[in-house]
N, CA, C, O and CB atoms as a CASP TS submission, in Angstrom:
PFRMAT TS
TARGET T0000
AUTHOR 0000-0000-0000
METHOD Language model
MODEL 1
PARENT N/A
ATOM      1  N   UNK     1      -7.445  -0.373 -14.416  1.00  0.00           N
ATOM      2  CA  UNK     1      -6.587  -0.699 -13.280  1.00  0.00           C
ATOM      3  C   UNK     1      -5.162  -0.257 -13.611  1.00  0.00           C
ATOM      4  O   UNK     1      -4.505  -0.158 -14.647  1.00  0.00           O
ATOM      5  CB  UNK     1      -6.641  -2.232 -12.947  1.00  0.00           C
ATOM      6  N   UNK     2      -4.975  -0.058 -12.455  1.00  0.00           N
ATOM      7  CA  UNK     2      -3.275   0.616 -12.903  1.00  0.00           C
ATOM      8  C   UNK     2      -2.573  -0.317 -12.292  1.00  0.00           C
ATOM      9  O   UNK     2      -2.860  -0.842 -11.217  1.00  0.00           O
ATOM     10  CB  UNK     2      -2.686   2.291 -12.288  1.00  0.00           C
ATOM     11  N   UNK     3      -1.494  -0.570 -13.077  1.00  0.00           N
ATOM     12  CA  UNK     3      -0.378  -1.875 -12.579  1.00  0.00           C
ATOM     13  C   UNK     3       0.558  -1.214 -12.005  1.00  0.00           C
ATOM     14  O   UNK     3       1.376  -1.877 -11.366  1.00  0.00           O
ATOM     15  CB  UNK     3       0.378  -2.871 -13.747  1.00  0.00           C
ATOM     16  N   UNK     4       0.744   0.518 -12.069  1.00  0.00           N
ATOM     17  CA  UNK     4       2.081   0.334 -11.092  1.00  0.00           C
ATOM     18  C   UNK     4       1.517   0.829  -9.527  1.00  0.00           C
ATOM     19  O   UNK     4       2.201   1.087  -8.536  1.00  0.00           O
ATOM     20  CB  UNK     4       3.595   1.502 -11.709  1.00  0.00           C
ATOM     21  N   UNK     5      -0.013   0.865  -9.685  1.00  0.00           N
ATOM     22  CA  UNK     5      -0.545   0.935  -8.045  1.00  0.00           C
ATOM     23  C   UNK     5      -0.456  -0.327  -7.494  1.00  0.00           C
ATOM     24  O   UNK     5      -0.156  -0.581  -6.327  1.00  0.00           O
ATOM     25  CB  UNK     5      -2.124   1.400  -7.799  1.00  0.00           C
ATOM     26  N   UNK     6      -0.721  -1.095  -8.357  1.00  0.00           N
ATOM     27  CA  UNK     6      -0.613  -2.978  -7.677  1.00  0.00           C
ATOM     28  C   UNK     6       0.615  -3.086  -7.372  1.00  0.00           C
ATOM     29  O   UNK     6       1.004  -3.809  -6.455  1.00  0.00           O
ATOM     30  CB  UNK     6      -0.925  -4.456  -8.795  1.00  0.00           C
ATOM     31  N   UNK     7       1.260  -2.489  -7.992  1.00  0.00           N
ATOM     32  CA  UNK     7       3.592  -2.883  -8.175  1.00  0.00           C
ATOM     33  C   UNK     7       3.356  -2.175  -6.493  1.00  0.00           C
ATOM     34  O   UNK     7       3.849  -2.861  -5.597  1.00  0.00           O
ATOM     35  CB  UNK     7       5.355  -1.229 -10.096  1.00  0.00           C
ATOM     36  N   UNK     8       2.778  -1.118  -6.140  1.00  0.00           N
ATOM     37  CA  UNK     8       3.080  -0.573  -5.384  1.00  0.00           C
ATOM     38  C   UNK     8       2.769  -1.056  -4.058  1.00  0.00           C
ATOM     39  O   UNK     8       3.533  -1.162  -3.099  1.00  0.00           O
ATOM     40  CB  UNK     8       2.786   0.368  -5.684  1.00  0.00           C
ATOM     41  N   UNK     9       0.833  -1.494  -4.184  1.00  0.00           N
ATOM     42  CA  UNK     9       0.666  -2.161  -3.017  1.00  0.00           C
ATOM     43  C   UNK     9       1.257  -3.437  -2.571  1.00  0.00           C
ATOM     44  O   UNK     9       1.443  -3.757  -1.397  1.00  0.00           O
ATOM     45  CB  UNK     9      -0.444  -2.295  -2.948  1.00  0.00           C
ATOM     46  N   UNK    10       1.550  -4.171  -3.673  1.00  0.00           N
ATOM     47  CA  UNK    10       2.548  -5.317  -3.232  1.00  0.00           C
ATOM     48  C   UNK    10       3.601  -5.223  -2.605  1.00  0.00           C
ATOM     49  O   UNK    10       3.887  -5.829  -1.572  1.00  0.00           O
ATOM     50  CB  UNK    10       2.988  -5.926  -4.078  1.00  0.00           C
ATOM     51  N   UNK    11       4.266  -4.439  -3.202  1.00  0.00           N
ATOM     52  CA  UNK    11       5.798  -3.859  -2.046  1.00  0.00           C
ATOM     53  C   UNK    11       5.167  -3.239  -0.899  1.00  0.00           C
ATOM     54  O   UNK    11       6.061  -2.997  -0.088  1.00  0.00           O
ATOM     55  CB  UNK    11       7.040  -2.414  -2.776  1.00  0.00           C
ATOM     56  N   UNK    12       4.178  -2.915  -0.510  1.00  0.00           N
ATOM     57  CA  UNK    12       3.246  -2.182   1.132  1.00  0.00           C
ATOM     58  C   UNK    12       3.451  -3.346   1.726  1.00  0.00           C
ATOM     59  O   UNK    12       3.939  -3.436   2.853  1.00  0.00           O
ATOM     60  CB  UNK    12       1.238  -1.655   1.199  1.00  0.00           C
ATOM     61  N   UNK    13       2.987  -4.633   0.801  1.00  0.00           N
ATOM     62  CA  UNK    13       2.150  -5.643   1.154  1.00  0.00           C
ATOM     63  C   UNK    13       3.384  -6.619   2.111  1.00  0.00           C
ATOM     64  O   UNK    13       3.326  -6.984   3.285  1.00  0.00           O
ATOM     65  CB  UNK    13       1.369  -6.410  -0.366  1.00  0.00           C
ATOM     66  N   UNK    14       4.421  -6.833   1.112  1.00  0.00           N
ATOM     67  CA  UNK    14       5.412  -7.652   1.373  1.00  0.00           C
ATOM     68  C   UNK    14       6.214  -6.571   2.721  1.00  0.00           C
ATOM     69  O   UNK    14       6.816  -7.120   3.644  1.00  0.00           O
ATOM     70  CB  UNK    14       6.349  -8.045  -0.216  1.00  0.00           C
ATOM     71  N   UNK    15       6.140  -5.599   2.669  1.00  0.00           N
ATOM     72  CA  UNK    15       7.422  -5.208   3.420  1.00  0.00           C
ATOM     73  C   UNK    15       6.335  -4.800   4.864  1.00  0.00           C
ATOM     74  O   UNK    15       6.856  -4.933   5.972  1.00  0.00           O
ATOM     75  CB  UNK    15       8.588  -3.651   2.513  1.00  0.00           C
ATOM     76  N   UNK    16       5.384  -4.488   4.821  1.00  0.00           N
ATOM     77  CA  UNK    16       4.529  -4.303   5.984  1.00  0.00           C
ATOM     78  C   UNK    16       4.169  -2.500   6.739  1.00  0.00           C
ATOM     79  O   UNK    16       3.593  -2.057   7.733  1.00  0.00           O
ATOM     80  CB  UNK    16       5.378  -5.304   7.096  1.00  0.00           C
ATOM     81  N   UNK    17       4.811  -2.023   5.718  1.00  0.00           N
ATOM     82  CA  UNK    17       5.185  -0.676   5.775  1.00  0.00           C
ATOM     83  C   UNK    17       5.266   0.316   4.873  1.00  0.00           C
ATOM     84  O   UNK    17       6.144   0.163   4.024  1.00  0.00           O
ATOM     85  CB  UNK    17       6.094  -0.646   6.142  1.00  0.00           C
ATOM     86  N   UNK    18       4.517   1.426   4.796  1.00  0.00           N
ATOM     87  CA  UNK    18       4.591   2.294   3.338  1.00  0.00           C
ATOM     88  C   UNK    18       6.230   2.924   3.617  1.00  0.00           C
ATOM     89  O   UNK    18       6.786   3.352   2.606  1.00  0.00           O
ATOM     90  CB  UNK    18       3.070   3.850   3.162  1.00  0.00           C
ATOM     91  N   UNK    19       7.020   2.996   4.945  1.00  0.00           N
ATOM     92  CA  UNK    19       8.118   3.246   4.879  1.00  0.00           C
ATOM     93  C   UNK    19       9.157   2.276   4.004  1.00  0.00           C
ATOM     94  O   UNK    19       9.966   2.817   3.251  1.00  0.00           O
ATOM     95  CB  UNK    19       8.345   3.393   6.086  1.00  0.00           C
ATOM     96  N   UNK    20       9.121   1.270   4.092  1.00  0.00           N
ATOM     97  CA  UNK    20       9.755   0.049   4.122  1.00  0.00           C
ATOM     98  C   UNK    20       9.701   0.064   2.652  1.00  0.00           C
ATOM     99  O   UNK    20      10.752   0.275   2.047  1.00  0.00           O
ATOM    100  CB  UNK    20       9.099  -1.194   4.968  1.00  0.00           C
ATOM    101  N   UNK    21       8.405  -0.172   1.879  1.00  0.00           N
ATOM    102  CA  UNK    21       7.864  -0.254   0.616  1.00  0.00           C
ATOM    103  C   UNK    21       8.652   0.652  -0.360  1.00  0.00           C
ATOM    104  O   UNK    21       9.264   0.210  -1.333  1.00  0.00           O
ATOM    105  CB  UNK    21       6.417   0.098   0.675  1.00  0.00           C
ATOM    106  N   UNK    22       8.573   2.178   0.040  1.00  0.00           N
ATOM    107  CA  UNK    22       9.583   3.400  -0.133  1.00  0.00           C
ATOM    108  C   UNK    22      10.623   3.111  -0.573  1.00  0.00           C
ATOM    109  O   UNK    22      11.071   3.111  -1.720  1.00  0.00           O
ATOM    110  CB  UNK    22       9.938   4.096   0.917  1.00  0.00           C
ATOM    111  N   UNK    23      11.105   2.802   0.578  1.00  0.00           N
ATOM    112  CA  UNK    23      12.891   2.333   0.341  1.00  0.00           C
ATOM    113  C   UNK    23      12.913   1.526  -0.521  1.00  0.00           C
ATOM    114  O   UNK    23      13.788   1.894  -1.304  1.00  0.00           O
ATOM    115  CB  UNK    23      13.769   1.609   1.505  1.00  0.00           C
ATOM    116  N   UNK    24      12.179   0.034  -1.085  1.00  0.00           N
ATOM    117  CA  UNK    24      12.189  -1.127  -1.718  1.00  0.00           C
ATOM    118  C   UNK    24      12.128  -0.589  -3.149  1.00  0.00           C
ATOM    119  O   UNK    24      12.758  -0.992  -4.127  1.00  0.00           O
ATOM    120  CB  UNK    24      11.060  -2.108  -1.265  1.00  0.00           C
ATOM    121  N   UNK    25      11.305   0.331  -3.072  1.00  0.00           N
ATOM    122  CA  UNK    25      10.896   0.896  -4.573  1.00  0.00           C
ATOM    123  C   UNK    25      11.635   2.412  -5.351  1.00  0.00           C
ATOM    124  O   UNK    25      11.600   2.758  -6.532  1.00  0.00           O
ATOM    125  CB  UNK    25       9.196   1.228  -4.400  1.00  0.00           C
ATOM    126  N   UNK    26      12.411   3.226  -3.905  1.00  0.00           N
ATOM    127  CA  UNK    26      13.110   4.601  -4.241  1.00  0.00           C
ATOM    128  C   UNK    26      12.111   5.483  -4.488  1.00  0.00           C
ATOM    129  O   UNK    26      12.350   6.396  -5.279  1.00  0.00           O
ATOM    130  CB  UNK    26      14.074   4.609  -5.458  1.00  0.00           C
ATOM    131  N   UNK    27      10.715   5.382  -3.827  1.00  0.00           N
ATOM    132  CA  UNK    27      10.034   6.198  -3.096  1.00  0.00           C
ATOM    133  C   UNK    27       9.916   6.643  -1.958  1.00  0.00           C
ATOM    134  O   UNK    27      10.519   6.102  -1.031  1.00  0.00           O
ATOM    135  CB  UNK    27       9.360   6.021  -3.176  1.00  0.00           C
ATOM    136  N   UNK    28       8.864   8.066  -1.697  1.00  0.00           N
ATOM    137  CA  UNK    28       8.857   8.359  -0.413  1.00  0.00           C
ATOM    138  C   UNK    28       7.517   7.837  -0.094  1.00  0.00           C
ATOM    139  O   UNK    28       6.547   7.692  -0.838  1.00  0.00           O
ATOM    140  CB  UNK    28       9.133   9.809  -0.086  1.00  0.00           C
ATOM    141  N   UNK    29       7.728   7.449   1.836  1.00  0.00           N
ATOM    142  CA  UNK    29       6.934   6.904   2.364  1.00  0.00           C
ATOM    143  C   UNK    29       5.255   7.770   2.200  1.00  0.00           C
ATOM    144  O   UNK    29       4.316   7.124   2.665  1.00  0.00           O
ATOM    145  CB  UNK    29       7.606   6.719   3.687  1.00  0.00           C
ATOM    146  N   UNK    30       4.944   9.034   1.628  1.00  0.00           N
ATOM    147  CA  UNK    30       4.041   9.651   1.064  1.00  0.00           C
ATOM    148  C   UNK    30       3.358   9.206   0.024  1.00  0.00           C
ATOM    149  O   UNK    30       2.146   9.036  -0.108  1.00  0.00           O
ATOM    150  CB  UNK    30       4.417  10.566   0.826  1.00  0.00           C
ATOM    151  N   UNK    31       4.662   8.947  -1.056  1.00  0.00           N
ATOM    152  CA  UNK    31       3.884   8.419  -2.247  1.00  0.00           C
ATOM    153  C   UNK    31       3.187   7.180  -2.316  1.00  0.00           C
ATOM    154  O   UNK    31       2.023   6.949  -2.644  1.00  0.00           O
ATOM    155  CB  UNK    31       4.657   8.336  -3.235  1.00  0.00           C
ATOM    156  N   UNK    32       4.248   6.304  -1.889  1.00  0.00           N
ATOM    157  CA  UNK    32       3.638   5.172  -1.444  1.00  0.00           C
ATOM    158  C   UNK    32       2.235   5.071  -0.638  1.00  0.00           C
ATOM    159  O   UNK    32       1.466   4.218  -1.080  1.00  0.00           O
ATOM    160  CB  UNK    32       4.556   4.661  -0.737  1.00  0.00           C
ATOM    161  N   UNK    33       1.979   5.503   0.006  1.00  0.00           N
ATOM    162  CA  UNK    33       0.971   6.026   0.820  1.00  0.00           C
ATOM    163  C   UNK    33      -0.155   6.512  -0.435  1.00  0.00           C
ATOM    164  O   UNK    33      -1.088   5.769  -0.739  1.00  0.00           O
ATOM    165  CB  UNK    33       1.620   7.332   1.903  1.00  0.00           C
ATOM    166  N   UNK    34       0.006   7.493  -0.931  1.00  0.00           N
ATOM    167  CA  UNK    34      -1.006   8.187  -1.886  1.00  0.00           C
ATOM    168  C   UNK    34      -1.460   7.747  -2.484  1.00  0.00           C
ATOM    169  O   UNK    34      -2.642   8.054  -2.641  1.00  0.00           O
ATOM    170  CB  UNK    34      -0.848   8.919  -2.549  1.00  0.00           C
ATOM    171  N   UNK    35      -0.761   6.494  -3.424  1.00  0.00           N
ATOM    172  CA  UNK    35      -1.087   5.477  -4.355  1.00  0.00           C
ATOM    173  C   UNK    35      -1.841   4.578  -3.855  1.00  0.00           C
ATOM    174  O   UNK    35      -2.913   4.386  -4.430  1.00  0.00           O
ATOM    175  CB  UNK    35      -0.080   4.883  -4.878  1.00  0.00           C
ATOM    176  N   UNK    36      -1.669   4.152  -3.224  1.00  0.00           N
ATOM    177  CA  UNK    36      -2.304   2.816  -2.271  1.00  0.00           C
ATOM    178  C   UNK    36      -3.769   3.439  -1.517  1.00  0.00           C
ATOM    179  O   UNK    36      -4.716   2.690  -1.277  1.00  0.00           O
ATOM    180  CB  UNK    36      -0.940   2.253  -0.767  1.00  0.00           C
ATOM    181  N   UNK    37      -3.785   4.712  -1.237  1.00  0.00           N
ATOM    182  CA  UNK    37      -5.260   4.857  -0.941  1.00  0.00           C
ATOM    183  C   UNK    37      -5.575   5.521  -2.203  1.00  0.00           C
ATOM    184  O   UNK    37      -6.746   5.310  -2.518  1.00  0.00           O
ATOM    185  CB  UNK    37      -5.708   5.720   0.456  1.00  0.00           C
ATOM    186  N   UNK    38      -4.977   6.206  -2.986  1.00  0.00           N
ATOM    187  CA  UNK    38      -5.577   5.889  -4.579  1.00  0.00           C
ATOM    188  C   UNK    38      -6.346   4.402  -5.082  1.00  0.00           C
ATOM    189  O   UNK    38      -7.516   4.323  -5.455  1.00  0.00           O
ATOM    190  CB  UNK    38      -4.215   5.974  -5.590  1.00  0.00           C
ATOM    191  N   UNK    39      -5.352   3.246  -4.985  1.00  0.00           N
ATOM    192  CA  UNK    39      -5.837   2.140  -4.861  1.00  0.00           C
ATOM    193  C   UNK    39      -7.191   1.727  -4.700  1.00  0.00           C
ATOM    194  O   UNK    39      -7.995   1.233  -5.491  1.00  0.00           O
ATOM    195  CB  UNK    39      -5.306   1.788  -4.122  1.00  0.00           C
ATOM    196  N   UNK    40      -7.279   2.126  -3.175  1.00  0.00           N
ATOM    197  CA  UNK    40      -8.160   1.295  -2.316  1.00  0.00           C
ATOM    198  C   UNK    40     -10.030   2.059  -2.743  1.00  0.00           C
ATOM    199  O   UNK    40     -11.152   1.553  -2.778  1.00  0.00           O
ATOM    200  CB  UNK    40      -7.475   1.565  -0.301  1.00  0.00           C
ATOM    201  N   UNK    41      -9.339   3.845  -3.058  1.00  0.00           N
ATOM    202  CA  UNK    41     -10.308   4.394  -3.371  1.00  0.00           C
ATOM    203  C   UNK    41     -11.044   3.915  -5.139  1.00  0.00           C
ATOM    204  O   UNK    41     -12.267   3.862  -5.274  1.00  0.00           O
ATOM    205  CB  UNK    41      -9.809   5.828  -3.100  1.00  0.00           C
ATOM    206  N   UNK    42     -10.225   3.656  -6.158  1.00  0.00           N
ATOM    207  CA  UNK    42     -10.428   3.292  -6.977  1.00  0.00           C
ATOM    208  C   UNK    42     -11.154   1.567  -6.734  1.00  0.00           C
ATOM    209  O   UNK    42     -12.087   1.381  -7.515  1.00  0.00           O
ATOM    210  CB  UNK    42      -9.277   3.642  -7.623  1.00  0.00           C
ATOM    211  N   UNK    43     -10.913   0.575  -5.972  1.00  0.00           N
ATOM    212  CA  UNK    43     -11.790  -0.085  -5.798  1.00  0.00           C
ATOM    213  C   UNK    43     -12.894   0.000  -5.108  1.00  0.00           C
ATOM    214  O   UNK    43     -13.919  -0.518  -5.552  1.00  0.00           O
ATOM    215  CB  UNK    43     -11.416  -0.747  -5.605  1.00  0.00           C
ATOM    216  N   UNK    44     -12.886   0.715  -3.814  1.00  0.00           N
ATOM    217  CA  UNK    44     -13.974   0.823  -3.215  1.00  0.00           C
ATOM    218  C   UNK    44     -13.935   0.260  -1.883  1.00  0.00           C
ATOM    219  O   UNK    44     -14.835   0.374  -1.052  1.00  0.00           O
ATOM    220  CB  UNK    44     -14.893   0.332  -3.950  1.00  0.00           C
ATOM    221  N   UNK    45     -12.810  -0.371  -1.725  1.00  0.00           N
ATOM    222  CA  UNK    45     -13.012  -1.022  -0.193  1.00  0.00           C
ATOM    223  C   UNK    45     -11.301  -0.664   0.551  1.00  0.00           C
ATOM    224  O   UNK    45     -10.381  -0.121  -0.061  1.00  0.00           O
ATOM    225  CB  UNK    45     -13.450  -3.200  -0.332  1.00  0.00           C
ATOM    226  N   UNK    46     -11.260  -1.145   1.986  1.00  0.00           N
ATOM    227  CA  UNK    46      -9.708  -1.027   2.063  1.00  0.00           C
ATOM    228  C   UNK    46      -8.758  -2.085   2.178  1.00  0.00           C
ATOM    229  O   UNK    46      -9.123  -3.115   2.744  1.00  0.00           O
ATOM    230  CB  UNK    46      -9.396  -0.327   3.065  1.00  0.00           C
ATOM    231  N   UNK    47      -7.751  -2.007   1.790  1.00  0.00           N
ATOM    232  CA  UNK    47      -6.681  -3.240   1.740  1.00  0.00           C
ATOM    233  C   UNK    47      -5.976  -3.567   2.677  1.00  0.00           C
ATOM    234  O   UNK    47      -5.679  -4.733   2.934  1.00  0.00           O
ATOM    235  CB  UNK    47      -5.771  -3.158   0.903  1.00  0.00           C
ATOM    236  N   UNK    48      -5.375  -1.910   3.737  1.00  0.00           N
ATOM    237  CA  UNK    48      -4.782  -2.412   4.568  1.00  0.00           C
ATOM    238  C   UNK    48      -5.451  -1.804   6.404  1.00  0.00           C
ATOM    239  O   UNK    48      -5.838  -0.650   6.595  1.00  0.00           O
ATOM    240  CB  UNK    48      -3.251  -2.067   4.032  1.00  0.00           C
ATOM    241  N   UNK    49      -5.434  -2.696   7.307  1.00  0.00           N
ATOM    242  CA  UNK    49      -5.482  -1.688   8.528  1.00  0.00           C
ATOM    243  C   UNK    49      -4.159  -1.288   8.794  1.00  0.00           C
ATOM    244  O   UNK    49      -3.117  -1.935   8.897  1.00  0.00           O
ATOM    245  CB  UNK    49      -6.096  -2.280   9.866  1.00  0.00           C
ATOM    246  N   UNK    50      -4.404  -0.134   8.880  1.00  0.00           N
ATOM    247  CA  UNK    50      -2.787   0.856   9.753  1.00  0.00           C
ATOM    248  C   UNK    50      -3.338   1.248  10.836  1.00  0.00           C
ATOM    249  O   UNK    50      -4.360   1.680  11.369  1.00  0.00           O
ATOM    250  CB  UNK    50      -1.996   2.507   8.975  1.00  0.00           C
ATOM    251  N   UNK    51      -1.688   0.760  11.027  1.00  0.00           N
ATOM    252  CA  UNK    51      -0.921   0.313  12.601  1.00  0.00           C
ATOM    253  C   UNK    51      -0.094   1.351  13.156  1.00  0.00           C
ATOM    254  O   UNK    51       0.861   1.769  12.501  1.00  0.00           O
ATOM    255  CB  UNK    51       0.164  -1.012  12.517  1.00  0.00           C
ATOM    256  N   UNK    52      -0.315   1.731  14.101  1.00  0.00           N
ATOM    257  CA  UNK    52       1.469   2.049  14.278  1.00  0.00           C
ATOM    258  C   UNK    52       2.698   1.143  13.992  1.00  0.00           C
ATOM    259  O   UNK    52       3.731   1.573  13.478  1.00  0.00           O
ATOM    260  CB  UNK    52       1.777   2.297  15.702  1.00  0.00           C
ATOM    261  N   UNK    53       2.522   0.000  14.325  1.00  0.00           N
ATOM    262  CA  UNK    53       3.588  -0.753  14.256  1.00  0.00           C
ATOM    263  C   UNK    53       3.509  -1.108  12.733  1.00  0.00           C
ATOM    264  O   UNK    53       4.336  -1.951  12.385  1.00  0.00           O
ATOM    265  CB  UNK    53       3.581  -1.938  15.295  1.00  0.00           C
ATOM    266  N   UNK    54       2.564  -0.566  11.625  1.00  0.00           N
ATOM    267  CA  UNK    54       2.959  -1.148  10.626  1.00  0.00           C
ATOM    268  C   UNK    54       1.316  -1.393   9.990  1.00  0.00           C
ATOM    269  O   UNK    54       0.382  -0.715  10.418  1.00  0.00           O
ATOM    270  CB  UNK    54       3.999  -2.449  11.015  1.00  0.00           C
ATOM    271  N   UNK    55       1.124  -2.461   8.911  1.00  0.00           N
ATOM    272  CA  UNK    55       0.297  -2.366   8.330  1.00  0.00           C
ATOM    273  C   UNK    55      -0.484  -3.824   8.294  1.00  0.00           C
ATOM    274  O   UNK    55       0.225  -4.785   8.592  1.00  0.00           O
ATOM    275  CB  UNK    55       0.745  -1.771   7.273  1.00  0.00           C
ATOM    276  N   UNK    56      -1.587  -4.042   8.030  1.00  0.00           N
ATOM    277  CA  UNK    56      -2.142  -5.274   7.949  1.00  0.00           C
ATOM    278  C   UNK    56      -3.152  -5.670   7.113  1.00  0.00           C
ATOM    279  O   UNK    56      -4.332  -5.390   7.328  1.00  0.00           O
ATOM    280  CB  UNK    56      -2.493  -5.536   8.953  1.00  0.00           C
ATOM    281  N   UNK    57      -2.878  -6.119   6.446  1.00  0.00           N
ATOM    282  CA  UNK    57      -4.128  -6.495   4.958  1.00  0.00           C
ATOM    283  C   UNK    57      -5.650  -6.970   5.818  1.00  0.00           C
ATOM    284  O   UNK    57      -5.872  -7.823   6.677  1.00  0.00           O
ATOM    285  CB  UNK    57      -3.414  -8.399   3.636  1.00  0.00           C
ATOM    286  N   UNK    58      -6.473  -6.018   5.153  1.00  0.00           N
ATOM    287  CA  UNK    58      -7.734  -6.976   5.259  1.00  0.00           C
ATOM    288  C   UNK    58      -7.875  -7.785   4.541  1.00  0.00           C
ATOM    289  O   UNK    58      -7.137  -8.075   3.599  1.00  0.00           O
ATOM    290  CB  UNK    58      -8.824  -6.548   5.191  1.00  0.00           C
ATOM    291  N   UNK    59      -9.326  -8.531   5.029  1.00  0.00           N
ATOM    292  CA  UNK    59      -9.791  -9.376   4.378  1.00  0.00           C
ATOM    293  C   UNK    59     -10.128  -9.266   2.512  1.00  0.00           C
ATOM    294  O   UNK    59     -10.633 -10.220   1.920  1.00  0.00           O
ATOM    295  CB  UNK    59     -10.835  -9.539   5.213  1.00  0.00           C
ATOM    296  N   UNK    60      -9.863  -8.357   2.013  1.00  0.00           N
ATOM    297  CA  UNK    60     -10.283  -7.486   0.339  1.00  0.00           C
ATOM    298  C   UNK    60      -8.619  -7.236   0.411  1.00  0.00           C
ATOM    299  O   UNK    60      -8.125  -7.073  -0.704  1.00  0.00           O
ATOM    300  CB  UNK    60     -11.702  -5.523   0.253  1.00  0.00           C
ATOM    301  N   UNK    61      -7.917  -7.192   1.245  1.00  0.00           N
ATOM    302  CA  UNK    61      -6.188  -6.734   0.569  1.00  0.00           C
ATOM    303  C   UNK    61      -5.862  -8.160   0.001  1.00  0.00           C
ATOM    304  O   UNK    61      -5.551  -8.407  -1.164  1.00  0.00           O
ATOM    305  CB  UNK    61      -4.667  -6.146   2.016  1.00  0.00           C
ATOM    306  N   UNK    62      -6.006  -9.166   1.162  1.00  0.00           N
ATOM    307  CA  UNK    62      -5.509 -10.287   1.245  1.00  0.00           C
ATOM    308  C   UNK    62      -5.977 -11.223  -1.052  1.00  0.00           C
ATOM    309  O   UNK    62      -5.610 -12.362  -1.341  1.00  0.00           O
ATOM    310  CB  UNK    62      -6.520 -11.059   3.110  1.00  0.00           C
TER
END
């Protein structure tokens, strides 16, 4: 497991936005992005539904 993909989805998590997350962390809203379905692919399931308006943990993010 990689801890700075968790560092990462947590800041997705808290800010509601791989934009938002970006800024929080002095990434771009890409990377953030890349990592986090790195993430989701390395477990096997998904963490967040995306929104337009933003992002929403499933039930396996939560």
């Amino acid at each position: 497991m990689d801890w700075d993909k968790l560092r990462i989805f947590q800041a997705a998590a808290q800010a509601g936005s791989f934009t938002h997350a970006g800024e929080a962390l002095n990434m771009s809203q890409s990377a953030v992005s890349r990592q986090v379905s790195a993430l989701e692919q390395d477990l096997g399931v998904p963490l967040f539904h995306r929104h337009a308006r933003g992002l929403i943990l499933t039930e396996q993010g939560e």
